[in-house]
PDB file of C-alpha atoms in Angstrom:
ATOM      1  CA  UNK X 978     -17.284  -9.554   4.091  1.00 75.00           C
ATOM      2  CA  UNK X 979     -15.827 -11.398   7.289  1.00 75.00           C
ATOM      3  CA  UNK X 980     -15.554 -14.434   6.521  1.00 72.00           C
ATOM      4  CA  UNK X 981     -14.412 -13.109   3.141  1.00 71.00           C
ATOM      5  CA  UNK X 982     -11.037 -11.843   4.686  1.00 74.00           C
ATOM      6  CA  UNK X 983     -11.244 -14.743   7.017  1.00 74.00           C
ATOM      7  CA  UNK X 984     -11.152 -16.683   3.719  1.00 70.00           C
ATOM      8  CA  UNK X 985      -8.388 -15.213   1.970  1.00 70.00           C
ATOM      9  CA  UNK X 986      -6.076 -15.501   5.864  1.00 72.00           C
ATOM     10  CA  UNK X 987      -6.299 -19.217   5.396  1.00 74.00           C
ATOM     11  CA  UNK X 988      -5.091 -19.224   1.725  1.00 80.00           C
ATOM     12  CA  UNK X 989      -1.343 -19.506   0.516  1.00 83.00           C
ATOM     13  CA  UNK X 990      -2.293 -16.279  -2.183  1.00 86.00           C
ATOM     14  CA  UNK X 991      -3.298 -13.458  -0.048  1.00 87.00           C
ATOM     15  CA  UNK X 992      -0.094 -14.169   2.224  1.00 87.00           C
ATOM     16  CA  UNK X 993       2.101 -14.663  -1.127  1.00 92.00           C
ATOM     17  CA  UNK X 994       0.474 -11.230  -2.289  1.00 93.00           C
ATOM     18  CA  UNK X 995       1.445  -9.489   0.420  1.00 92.00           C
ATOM     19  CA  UNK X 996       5.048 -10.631   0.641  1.00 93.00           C
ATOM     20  CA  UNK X 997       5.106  -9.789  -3.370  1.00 95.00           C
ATOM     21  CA  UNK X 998       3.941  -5.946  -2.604  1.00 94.00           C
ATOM     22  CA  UNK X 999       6.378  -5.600   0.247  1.00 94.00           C
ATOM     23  CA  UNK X1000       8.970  -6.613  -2.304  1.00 94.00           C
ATOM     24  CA  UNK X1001       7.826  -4.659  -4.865  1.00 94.00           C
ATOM     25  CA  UNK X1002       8.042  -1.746  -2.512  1.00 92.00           C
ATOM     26  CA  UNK X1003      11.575  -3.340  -1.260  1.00 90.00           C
ATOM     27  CA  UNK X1004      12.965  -3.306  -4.921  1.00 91.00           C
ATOM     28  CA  UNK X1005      11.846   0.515  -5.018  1.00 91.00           C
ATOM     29  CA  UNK X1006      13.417   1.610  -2.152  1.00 89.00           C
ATOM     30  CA  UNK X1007      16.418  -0.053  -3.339  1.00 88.00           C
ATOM     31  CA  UNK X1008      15.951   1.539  -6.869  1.00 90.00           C
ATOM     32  CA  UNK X1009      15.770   5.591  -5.782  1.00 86.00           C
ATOM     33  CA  UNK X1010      18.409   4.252  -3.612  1.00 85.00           C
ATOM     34  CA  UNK X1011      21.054   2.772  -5.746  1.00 84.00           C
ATOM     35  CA  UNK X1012      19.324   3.647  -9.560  1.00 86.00           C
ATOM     36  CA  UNK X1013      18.310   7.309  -9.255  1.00 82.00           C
ATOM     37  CA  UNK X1014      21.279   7.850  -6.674  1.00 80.00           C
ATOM     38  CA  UNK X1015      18.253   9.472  -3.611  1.00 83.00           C
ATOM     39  CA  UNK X1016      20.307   9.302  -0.406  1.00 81.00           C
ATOM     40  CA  UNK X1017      17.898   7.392   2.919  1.00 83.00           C
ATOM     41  CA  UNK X1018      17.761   9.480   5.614  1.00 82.00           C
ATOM     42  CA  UNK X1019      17.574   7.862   8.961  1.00 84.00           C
ATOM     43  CA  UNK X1020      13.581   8.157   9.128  1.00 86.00           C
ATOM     44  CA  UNK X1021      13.802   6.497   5.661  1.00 85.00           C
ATOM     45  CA  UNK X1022      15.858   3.771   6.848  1.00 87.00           C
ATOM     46  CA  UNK X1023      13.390   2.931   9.745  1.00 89.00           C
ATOM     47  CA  UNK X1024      10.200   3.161   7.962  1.00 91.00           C
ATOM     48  CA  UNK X1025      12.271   0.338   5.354  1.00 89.00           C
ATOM     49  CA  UNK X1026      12.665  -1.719   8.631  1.00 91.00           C
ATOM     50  CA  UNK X1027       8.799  -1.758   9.217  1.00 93.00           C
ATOM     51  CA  UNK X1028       8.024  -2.861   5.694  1.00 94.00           C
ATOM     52  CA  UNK X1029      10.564  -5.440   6.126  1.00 92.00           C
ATOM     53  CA  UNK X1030       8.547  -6.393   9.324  1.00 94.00           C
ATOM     54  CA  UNK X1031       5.254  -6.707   6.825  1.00 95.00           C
ATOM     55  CA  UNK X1032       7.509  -8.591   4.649  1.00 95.00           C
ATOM     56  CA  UNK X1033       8.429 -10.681   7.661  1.00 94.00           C
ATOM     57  CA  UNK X1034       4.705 -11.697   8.511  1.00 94.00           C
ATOM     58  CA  UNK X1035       4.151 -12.030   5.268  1.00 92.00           C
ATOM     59  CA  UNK X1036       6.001 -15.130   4.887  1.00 93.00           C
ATOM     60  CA  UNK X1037       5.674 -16.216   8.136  1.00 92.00           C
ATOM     61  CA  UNK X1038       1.606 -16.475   7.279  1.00 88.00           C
ATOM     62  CA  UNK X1039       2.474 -17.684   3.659  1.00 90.00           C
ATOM     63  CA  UNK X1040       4.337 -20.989   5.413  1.00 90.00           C
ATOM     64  CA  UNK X1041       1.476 -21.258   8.246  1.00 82.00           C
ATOM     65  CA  UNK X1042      -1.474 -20.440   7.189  1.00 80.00           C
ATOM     66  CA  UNK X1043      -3.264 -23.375   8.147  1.00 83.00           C
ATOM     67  CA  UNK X1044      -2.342 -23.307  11.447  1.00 84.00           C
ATOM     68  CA  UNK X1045      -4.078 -20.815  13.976  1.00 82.00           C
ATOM     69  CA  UNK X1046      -1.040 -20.009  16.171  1.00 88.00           C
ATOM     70  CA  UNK X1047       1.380 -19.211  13.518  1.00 89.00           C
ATOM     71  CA  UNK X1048      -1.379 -16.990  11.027  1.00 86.00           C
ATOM     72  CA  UNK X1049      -2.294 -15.029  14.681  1.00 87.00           C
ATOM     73  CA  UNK X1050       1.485 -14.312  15.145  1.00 92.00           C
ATOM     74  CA  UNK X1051       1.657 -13.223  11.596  1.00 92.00           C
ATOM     75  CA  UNK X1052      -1.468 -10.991  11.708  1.00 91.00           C
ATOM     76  CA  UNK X1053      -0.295  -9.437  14.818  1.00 94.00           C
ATOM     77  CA  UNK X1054       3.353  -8.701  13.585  1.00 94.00           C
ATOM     78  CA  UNK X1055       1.944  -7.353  10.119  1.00 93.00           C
ATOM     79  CA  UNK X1056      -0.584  -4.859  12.102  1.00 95.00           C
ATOM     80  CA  UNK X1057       2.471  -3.692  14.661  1.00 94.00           C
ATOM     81  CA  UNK X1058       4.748  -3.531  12.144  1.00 95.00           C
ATOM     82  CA  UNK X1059       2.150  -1.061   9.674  1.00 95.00           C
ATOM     83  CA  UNK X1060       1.326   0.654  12.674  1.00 96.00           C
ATOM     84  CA  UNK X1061       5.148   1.434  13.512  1.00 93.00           C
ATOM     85  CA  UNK X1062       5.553   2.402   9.709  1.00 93.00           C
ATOM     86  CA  UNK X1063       2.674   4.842   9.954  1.00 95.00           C
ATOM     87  CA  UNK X1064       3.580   6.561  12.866  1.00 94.00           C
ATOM     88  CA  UNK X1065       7.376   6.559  11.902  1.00 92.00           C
ATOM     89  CA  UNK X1066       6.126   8.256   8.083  1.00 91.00           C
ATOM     90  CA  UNK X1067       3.700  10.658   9.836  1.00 91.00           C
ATOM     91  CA  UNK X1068       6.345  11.125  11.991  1.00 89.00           C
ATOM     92  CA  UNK X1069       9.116  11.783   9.084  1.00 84.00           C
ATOM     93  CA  UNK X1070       6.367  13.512   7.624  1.00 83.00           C
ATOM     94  CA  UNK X1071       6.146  16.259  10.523  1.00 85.00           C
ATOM     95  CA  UNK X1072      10.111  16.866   9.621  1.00 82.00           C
ATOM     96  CA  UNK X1073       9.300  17.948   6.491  1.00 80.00           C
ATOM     97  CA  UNK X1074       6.443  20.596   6.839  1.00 80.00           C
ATOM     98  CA  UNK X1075       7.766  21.953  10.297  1.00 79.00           C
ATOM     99  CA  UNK X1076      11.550  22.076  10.205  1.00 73.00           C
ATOM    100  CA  UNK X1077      13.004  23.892  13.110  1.00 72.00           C
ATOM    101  CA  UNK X1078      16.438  23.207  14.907  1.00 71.00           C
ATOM    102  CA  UNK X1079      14.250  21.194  17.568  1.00 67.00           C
ATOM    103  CA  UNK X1080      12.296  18.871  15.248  1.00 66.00           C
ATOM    104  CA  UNK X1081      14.954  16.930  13.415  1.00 73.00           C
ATOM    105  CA  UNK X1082      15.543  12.792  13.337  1.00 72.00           C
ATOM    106  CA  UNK X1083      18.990  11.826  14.595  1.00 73.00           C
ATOM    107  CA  UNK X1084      22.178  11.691  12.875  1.00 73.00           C
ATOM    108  CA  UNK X1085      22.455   8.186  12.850  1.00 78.00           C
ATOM    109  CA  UNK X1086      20.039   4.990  12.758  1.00 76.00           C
ATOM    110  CA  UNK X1087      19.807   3.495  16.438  1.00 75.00           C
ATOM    111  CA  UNK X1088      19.596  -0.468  16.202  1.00 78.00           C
ATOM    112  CA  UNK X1089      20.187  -2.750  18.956  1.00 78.00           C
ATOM    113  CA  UNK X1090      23.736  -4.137  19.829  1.00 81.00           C
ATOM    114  CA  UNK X1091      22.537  -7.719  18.760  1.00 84.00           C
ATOM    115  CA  UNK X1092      20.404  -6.809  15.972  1.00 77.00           C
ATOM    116  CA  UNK X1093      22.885  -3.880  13.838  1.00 78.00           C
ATOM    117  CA  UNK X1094      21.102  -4.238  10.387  1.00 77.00           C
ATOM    118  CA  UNK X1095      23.251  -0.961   9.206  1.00 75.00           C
ATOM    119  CA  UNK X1096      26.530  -3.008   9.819  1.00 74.00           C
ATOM    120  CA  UNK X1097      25.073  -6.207   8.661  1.00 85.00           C
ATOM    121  CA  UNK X1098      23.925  -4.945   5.243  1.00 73.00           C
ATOM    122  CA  UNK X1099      25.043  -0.933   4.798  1.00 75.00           C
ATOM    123  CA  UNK X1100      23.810  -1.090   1.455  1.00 75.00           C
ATOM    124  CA  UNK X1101      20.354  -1.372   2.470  1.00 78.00           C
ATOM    125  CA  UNK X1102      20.085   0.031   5.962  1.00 76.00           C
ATOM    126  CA  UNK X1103      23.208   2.557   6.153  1.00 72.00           C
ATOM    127  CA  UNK X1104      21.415   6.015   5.436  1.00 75.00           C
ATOM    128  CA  UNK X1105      23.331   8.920   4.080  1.00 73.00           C
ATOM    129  CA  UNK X1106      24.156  12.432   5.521  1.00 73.00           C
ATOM    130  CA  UNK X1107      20.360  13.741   4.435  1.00 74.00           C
ATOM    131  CA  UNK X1108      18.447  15.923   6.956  1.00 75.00           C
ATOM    132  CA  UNK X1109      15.232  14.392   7.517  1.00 69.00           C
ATOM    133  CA  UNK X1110      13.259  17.760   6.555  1.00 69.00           C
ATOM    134  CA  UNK X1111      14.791  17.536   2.843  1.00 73.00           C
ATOM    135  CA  UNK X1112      12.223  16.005   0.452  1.00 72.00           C
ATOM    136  CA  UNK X1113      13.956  14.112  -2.398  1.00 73.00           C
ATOM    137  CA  UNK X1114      11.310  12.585  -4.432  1.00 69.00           C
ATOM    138  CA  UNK X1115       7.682  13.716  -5.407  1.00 68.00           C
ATOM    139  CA  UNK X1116       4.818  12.322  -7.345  1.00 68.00           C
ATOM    140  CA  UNK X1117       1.969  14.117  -8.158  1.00 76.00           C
ATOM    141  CA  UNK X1118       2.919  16.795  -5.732  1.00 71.00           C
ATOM    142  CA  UNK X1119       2.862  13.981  -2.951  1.00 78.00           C
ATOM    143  CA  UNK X1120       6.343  13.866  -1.130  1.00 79.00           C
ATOM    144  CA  UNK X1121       7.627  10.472  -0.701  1.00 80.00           C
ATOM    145  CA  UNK X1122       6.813  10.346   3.027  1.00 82.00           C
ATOM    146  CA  UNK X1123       3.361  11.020   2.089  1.00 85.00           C
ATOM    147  CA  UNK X1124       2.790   7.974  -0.180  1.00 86.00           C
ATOM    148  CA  UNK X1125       4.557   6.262   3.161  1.00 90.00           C
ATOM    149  CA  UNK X1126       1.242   7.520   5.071  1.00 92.00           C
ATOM    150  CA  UNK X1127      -0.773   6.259   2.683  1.00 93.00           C
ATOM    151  CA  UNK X1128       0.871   2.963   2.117  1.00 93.00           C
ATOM    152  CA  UNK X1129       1.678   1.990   5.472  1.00 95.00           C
ATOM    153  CA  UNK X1130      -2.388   3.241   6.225  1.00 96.00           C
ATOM    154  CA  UNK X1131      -3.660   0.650   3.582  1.00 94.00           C
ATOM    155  CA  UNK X1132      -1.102  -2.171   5.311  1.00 95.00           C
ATOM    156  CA  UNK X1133      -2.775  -1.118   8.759  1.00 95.00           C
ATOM    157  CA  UNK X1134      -6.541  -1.348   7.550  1.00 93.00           C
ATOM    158  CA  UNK X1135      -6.063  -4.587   5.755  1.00 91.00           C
ATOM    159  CA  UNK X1136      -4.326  -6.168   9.009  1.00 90.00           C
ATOM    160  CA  UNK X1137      -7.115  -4.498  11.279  1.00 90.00           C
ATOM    161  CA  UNK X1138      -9.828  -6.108   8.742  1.00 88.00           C
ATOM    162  CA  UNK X1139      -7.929  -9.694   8.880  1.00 86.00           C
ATOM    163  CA  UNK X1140      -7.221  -9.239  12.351  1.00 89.00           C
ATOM    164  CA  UNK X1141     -11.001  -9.162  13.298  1.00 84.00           C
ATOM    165  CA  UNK X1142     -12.332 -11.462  10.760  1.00 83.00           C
ATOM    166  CA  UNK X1143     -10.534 -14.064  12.636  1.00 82.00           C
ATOM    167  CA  UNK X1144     -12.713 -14.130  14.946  1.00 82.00           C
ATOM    168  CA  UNK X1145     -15.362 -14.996  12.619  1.00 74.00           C
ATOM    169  CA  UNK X1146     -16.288 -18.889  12.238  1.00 72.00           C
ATOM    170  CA  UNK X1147     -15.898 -20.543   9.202  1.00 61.00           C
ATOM    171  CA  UNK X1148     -18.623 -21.862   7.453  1.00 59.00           C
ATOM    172  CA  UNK X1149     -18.799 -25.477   7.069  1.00 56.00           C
ATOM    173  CA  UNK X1150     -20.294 -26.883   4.163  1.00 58.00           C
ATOM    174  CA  UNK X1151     -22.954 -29.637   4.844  1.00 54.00           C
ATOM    175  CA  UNK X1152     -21.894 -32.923   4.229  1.00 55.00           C
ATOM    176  CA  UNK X1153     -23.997 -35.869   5.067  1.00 56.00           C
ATOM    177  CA  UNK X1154     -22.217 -38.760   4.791  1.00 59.00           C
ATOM    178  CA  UNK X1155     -25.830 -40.674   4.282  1.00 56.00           C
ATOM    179  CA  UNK X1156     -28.022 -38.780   2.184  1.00 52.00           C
TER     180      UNK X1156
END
């Protein structure tokens, strides 16, 4: 099963799959956003930030796959950034079945002075004035946070999986060049 994973890291199609599903989810996000009129909260807004990070390794592993350093750097950012996104939706997930005055996300998102991706593009990473506790959206009674667990779960178990079937060797086929 190793070297099956360790198979599919050094092919163009598993990366290019998993910058399609991060854009799938992408277009979503933007869809409840703009199409069904849901307002982000700022919990929202940073769990969209990890996914962009997935996105980000994505790519980054879809243009080096070949090459060792640059498919390690993209492993490690895809598993960092599904970890972040897991703890940030079990986190945004803890709003919403305990609300209390104390357990609330901030009012506002909190980038970095040189990286301020709600000035740069509001549309996408500007959230609304939504209390993190208030569940918008549900699917077969599963809040929208919830399919963030389990999403951002599956991204983390994948990367895990990759991440140690790297260390597997490939297998070289036997080629004798005088047979």
């Amino acid at each position: 099963m190793l070297h099956y994973f360790k198979n599919l890291s050094l092919s163009r199609s598993a990366w290019f799959f998993l910058v399609l599903s991060c854009i799938v989810l992408e277009g979503v996000a933007l869809y409840f956003q703009h199409g069904m009129g849901l307002v982000p909260c700022v919990m929202c807004i940073y769990e969209r930030v990890a996914l962009f990070g997935i996105l980000f390794a994505g790519v980054l592993g879809f243009l080096g796959n070949r090459y060792a350093v640059l498919r390690w750097l993209a492993i490690l950012i895809w598993l960092g950034s599904a970890f972040k996104g897991l703890t940030l939706a079990l986190k945004h997930h803890d709003y919403q079945v305990n609300p209390s005055p104390w357990n609330q996300c901030e009012f506002k998102v909190d980038f970095p002075q040189t990286l301020p991706l709600d000035k740069w593009l509001p549309q996408v990473f500007a959230p609304g004035p939504v209390n993190c506790s208030q569940s918008q959206w549900e699917m077969f009674g599963f809040s929208m946070a919830q399919w963030l667990i389990f999403t951002f779960a599956v991204y983390l178990i994948f990367s895990v999986i990759v991440l140690i079937s790297q260390f597997k060797r490939s297998r070289q086929k036997n080629s004798f060049i005088f047979r």
